[in-house]
Every structure is written in structure tokens, then in C-alpha cells.
Short mmCIF file of C-alpha atoms in Angstrom, two decimals:
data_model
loop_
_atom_site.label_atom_id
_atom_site.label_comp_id
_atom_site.label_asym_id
_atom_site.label_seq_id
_atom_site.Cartn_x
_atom_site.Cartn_y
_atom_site.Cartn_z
CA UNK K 1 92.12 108.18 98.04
CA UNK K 2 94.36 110.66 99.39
CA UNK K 3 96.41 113.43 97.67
CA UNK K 4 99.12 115.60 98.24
CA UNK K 5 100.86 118.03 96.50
CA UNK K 6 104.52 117.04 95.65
CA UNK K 7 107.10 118.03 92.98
CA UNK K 8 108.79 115.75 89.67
CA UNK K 9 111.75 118.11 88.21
CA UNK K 10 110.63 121.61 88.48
CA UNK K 11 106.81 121.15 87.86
CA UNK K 12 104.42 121.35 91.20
CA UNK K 13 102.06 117.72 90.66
CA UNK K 14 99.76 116.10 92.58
CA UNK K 15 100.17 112.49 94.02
CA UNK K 16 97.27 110.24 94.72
CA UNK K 17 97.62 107.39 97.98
CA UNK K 18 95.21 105.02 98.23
CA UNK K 19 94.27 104.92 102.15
CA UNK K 20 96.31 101.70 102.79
CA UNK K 21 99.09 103.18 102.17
CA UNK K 22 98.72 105.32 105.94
CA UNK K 23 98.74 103.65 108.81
CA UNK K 24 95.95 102.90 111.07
CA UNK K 25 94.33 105.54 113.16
CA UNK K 26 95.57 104.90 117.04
CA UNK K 27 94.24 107.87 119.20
CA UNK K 28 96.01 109.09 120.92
CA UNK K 29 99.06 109.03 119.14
CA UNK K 30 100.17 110.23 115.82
CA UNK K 31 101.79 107.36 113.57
CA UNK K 32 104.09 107.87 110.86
CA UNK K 33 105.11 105.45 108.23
CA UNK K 34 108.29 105.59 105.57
CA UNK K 35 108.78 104.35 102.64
CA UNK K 36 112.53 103.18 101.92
CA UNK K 37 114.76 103.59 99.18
CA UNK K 38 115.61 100.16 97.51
CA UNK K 39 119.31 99.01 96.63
CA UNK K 40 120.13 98.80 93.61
CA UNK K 41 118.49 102.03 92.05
CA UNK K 42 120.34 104.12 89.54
CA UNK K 43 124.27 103.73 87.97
CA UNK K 44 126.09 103.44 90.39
CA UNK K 45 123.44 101.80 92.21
CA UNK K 46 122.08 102.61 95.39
CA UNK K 47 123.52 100.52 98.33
CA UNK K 48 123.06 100.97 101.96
CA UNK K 49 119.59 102.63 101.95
CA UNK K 50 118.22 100.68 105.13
CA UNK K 51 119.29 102.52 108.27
CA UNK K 52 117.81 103.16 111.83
CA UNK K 53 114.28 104.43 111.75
CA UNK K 54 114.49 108.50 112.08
CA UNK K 55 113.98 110.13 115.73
CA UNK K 56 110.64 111.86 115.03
CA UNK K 57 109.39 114.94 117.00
CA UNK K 58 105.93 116.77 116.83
CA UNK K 59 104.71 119.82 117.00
CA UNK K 60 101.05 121.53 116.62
CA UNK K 61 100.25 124.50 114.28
CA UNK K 62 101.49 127.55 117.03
CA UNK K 63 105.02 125.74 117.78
CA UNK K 64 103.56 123.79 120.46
CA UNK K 65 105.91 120.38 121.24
CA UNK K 66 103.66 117.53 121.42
CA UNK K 67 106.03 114.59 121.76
CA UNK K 68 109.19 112.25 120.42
CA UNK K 69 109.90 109.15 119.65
CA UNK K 70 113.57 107.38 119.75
CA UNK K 71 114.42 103.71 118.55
CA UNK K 72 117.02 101.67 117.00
CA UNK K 73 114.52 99.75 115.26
CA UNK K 74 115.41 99.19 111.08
CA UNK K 75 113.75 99.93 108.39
CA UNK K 76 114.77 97.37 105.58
CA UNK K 77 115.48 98.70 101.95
CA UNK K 78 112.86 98.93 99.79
CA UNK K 79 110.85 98.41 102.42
CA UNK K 80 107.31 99.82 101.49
CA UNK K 81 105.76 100.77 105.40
CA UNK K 82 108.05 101.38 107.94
CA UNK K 83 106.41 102.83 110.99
CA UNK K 84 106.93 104.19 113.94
CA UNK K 85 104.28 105.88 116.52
CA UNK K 86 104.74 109.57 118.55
CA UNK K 87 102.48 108.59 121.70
CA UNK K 88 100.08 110.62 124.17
CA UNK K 89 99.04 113.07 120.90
CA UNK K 90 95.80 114.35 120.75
CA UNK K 91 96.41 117.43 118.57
CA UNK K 92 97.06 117.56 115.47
CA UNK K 93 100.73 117.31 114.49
CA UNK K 94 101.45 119.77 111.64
CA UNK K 95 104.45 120.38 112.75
CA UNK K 96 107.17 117.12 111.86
CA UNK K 97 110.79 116.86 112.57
CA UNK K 98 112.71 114.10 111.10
CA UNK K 99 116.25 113.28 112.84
CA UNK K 100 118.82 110.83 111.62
CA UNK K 101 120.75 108.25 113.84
CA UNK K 102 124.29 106.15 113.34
CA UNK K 103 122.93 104.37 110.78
CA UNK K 104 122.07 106.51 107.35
CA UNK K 105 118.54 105.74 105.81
CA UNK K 106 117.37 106.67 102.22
CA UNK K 107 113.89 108.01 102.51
CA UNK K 108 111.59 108.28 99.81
CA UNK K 109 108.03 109.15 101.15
CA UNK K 110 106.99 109.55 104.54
CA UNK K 111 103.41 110.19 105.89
CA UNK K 112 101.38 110.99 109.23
CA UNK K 113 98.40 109.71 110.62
CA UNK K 114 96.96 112.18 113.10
CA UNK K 115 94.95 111.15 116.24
CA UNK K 116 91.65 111.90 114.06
CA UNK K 117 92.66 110.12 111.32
CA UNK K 118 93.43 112.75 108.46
CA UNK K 119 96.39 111.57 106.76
CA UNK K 120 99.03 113.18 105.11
CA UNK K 121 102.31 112.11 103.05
CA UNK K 122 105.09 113.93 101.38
CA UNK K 123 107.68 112.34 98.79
CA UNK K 124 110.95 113.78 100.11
CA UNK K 125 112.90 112.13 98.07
CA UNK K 126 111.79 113.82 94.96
CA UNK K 127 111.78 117.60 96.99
CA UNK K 128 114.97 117.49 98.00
CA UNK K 129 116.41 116.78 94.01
CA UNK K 130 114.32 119.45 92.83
CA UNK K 131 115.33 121.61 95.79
CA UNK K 132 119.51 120.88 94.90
CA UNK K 133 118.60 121.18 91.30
CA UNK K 134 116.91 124.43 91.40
CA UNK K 135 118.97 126.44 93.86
CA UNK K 136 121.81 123.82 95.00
CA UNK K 137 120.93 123.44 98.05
CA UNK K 138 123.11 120.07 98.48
CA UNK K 139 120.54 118.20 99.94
CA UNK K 140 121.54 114.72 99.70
CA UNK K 141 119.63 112.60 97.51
CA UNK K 142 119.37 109.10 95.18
CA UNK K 143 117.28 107.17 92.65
CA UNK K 144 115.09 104.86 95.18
CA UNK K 145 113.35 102.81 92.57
CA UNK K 146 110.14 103.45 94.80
CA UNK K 147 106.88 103.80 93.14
CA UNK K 148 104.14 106.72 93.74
CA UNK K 149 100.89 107.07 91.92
CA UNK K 150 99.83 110.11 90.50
CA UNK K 151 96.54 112.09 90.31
CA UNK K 152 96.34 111.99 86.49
CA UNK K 153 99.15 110.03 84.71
CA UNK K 154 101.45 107.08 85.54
CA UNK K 155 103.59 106.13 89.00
CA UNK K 156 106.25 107.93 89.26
CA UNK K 157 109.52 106.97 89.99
CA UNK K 158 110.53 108.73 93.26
CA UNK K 159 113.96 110.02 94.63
CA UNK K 160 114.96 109.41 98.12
CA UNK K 161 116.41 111.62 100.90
CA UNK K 162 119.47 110.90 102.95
CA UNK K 163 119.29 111.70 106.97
CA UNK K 164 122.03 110.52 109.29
CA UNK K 165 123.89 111.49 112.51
CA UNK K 166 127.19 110.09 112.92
CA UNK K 167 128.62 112.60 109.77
CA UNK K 168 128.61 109.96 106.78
CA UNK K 169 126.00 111.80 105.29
CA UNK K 170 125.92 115.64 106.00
CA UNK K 171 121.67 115.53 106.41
CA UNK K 172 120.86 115.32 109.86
CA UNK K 173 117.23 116.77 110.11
CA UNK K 174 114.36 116.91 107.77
CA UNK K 175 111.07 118.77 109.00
CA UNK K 176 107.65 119.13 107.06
CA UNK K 177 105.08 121.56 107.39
CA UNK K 178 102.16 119.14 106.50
CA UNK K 179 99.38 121.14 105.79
CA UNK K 180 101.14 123.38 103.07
CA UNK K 181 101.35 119.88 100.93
CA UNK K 182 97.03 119.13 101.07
CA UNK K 183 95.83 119.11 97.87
CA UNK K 184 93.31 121.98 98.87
CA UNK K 185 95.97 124.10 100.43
CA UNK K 186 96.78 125.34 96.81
CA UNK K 187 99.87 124.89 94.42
CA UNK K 188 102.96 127.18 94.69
CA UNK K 189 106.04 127.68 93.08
CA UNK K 190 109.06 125.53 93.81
CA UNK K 191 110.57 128.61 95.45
CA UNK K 192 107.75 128.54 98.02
CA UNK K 193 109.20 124.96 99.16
CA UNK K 194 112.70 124.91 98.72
CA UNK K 195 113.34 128.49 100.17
CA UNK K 196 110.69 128.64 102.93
CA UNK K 197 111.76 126.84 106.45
CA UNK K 198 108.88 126.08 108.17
CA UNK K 199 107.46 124.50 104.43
CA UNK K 200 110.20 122.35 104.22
CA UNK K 201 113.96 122.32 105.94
CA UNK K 202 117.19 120.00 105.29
CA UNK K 203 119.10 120.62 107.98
CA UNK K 204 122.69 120.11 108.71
CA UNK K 205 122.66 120.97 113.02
CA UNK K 206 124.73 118.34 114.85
CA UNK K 207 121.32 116.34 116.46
CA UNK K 208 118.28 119.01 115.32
CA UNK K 209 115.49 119.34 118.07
CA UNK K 210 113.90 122.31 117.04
CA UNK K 211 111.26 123.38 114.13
CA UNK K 212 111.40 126.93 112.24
CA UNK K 213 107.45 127.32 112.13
CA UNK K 214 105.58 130.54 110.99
CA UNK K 215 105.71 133.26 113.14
CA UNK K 216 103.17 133.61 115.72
CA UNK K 217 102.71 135.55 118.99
CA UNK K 218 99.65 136.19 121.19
CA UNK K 219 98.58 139.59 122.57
CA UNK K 220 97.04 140.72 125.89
CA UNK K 221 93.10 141.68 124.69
CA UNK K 222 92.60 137.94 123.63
CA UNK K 223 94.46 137.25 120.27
CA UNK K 224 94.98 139.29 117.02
CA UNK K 225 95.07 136.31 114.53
CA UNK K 226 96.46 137.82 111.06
CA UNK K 227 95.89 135.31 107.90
CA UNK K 228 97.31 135.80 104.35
CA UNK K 229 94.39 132.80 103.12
CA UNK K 230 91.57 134.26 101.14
CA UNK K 231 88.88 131.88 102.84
CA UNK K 232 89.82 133.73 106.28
CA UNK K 233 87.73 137.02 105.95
CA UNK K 234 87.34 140.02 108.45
CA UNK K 235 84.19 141.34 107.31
CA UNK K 236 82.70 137.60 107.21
CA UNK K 237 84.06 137.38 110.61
CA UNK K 238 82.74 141.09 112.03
CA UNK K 239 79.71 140.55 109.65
CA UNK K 240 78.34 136.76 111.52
CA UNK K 241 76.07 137.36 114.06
CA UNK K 242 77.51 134.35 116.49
CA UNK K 243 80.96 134.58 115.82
CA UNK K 244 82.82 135.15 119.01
CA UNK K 245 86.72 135.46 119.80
CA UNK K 246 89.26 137.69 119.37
CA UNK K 247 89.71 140.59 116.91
CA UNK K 248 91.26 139.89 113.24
CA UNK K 249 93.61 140.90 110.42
CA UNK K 250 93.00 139.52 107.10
CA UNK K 251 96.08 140.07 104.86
CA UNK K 252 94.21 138.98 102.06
CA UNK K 253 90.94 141.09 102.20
CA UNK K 254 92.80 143.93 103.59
CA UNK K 255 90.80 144.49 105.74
CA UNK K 256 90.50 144.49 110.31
CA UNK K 257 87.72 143.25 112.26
CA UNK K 258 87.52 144.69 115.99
CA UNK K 259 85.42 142.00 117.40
CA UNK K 260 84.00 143.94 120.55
CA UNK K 261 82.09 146.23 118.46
CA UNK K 262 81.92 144.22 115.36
CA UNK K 263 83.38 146.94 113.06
CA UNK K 264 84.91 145.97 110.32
CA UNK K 265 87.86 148.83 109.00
CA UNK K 266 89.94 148.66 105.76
CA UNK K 267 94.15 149.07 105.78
CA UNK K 268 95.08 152.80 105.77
CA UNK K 269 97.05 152.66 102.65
CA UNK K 270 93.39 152.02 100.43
CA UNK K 271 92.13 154.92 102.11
CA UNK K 272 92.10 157.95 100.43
CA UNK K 273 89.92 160.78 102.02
CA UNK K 274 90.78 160.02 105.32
CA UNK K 275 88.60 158.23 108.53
CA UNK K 276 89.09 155.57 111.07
CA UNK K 277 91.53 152.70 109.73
CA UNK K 278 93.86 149.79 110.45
CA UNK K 279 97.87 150.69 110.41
CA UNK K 280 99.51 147.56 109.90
CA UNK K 281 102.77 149.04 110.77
CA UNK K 282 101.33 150.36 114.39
CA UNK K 283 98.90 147.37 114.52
CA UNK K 284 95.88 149.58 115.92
CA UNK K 285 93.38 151.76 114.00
CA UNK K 286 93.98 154.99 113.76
CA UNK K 287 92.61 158.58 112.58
CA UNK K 288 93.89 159.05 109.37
CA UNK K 289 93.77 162.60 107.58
CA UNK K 290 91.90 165.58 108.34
CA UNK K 291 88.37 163.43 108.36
CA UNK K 292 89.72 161.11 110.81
CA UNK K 293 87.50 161.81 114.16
CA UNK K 294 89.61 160.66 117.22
CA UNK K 295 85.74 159.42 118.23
CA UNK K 296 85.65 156.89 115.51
CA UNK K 297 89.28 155.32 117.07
CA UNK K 298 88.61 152.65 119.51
CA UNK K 299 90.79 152.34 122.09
CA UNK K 300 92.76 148.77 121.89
CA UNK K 301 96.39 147.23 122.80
CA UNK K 302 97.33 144.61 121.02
CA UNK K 303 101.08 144.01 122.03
CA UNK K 304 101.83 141.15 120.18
CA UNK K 305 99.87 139.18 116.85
CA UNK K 306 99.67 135.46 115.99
CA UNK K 307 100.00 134.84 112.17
CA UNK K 308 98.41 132.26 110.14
CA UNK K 309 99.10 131.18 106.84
CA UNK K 310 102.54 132.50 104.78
CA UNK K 311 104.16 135.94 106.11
#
């Protein structure tokens, strides 16, 4: 049984899959599978929902592209797995990019299989009504009459997501951040997800080819990896005897780790008498107040910083 965290009105919920529901593992590729909106659903009732399959492009965790698929191929309505497969993958695509073609389609879930076989789904149907409801963001949307179980009380009856290209619908892109809808990746608030682009995007770009994904950059020692997640720690990081790689910022412990002498200093703001310390703002330690010995400051240049987790 998979989960994944998803949304019904304004309350965050889990959904339950069972594995069936994902497509097969094929490495290396990374397969995706839709579920469509069936005609009929709601007053006036949905018509039309079958459309070309969406383009679908990949991406790994730092921005990387990874590949693309194109087809005409159809995906009827109602139909419950639609698939389509992104080829040559052998990371893990966390990045997705949804793009319509001539023909509209009404999606209502959609879901990855990676190359190692995790699996991952999102109902985008029911984010992008909560998403319009919440803060109007005009996403286009209808009743699907698609069912979804949940983690702890009855299907639910999911919405379904309009993407197109040729202008009928005014949807042309939808990209997921999949790893910010794991059950283990913790519940936010629907702000999180409606108002954060790499979480979750409608776009409106004539033919989208591009993700928004969380900032990142790289620096010239190694890497300076910052993380806002709690389970990322710098002293657990400075403090194992094996660990090797390059220094770290976490956000969350407030706290840097300069790997090359395994020294572990807290932000300058929590420190109040003064001494060696990390300056986010100058991204270095530095000697701060009248105890600060230049000594205790080791020289480092980190000209750039890749960021993990939300900025």
C-alpha cells in the first residue's frame, strides 16, 4: 500500500494506493500512469474529458533534465491507467512536468514509477479546486466521478484537472514536485501547495518546457548543502566519525558543520558573548564580538550554496 499526501476542500488528507494501481517497474525508464476524468460527472455533466496523453518531461532533485516523452496516443474517459513511459532514466525523477496537446484531457490522478521502483501519485484534480477555491487561482477544474481510497475513511470522490495546448482550455502545463506529497515528507498547509512553484504549478506559458525547482547552486570547495529538514543535522554530520563530503548548513538546527576540521559552529545571531560563528548573510564563519579570535576563523570560500528542502 502506498500513500500520499493530497488535499479534499481545505483539509491536508492522506490517500492510500494499493500497488496495482502504479505501473510496473521498467529500469531504465520512469513510467507514469493517469487516471481520467469520466463523462458524465457533475450538472452540467462533464463531456470531452478524453484527450491526447500529456507531453511529460523529467527532471532530478538539482534541476537536472532527464528526458521527454511526446505522443498522440488517447487516453479514453474514465479510463482508470493510462500510461505513458520517459525512457533512458536512471535517476530518480522528482522533478515532473505535465504539458497539454490539441486535444484537452481531464486529469484526475497521475503517478510515477521511478527506475527503482518507489512510486508516487498525486490527485490533481482535487489540488487544483482547492487551489482556485482558496486563493482563485483559476485553475481549471471538474467533477471526474473518479474514485481514490483514503488512509482512514471512505473513497473519495476526486476532481479532475484540465491541460491543453491549442487555447480551449487556458491550462497548458502542470508540474509536481513528488517528494513534497510522501506521506513521510510531513503535512503542510494548503498555502504551502497552492502558493509554492516548485510544490505544485498550473501554468498558462504557450507550450511550458521548463520546471521552477528549489533553488540550488554549487560552490568551488566541494558543495555547501543548506537543508531546512530537521532529520538533516550538522553536528550529526561533523559529529560521525566516517562521514565524508562537503561542509553543511542546517537551517533547522542552526547550526554549520566545516567538514575539513569537523567543527561544528552555531548561527551568529544565538551567540551572545561573542567567538567563532556561521553568518548566514556572508555564508562563512566569522569572529564575532570582542571574544572572537581571528585564530578560531577558518579560512573557506564558498561562492555559491545548494539548498535542500523549502527556502
Amino acid at each position: 500500500m502506498a500513500s500520499a499526501i493530497g488535499v479534499v476542500g481545505s483539509v491536508i488528507t492522506i490517500f492510500s494506493f494499493l500497488q496495482d494501481m502504479f505501473p510496473e517497474p521498467d529500469n531504465p525508464s520512469a513510467k507514469f500512469a493517469f487516471k481520467i476524468g469520466l463523462d458524465g460527472a457533475g450538472d452540467p455533466p462533464l463531456s470531452n474529458a478524453a484527450g491526447n496523453i500529456p507531453d511529460v518531461r523529467c527532471w532530478n532533485e538539482q534541476g537536472g533534465l532527464l528526458g521527454i516523452i511526446t505522443n498522440d496516443n488517447k487516453c479514453e474517459n474514465g479510463a482508470d491507467l493510462c500510461e505513458t513511459s520517459v525512457s533512458d532514466v536512471v535517476q530518480q525523477p522528482t522533478y515532473a512536468l505535465f504539458t497539454g496537446n490539441d486535444d484537452a484531457i481531464c486529469i484526475s490522478w497521475a503517478s510515477v514509477t521511478f527506475p527503482g521502483g518507489q512510486t508516487y501519485a498525486n490527485t490533481i484534480g482535487n489540488w487544483a479546486q482547492s487551489c482556485d477555491d482558496a486563493y482563485g487561482r483559476d485553475d481549471n477544474w471538474y467533477y471526474s466521478d473518479i474514485y481514490v481510497p483514503t488512509e482512514s475513511g471512505p473513497d473519495e470522490t476526486v476532481f479532475c484537472a484540465w491541460v491543453d495546448k491549442n487555447g480551449d482550455i487556458d491550462t497548458t502545463g502542470i508540474q509536481l514536485h513528488r517528494s513534497e506529497y510522501a506521506k513521510d515528507a510531513g503535512t503542510k498547509d494548503l498555502d504551502y501547495y497552492c502558493n509554492n512553484d516548485p510544490v505544485l504549478r498550473f501554468t498558462e506559458t504557450p507550450d511550458p518546457s521548463d520546471v521552477v525547482y528549489w533553488t540550488r547552486k554549487r560552490d568551488l570547495f566541494s558543495r555547501q548543502p543548506s537543508a531546512s529538514r530537521a532529520k538533516h543535522t550538522a553536528s550529526g554530520l561533523c559529529g560521525a566519525g566516517k562521514s565524508v563530503g562537503p561542509s553543511f548548513v542546517s537551517l533547522e538546527e542552526r547550526m554549520f558543520c566545516y567538514m575539513p576540521a569537523k567543527t561544528v559552529y552555531p548561527f551568529c545571531e544565538d551567540v551572545e558573548e561573542g567567538g567563532a560563528c556561521w553568518s548566514e548573510d556572508d555564508e562563512k564563519v566569522v569572529a564575532k564580538g570582542s571574544a572572537g579570535r581571528i585564530a578560531a576563523v577558518p579560512e573557506m570560500k564558498f561562492d555559491k550554496v545548494l539548498h535542500w528542502g523549502e527556502q
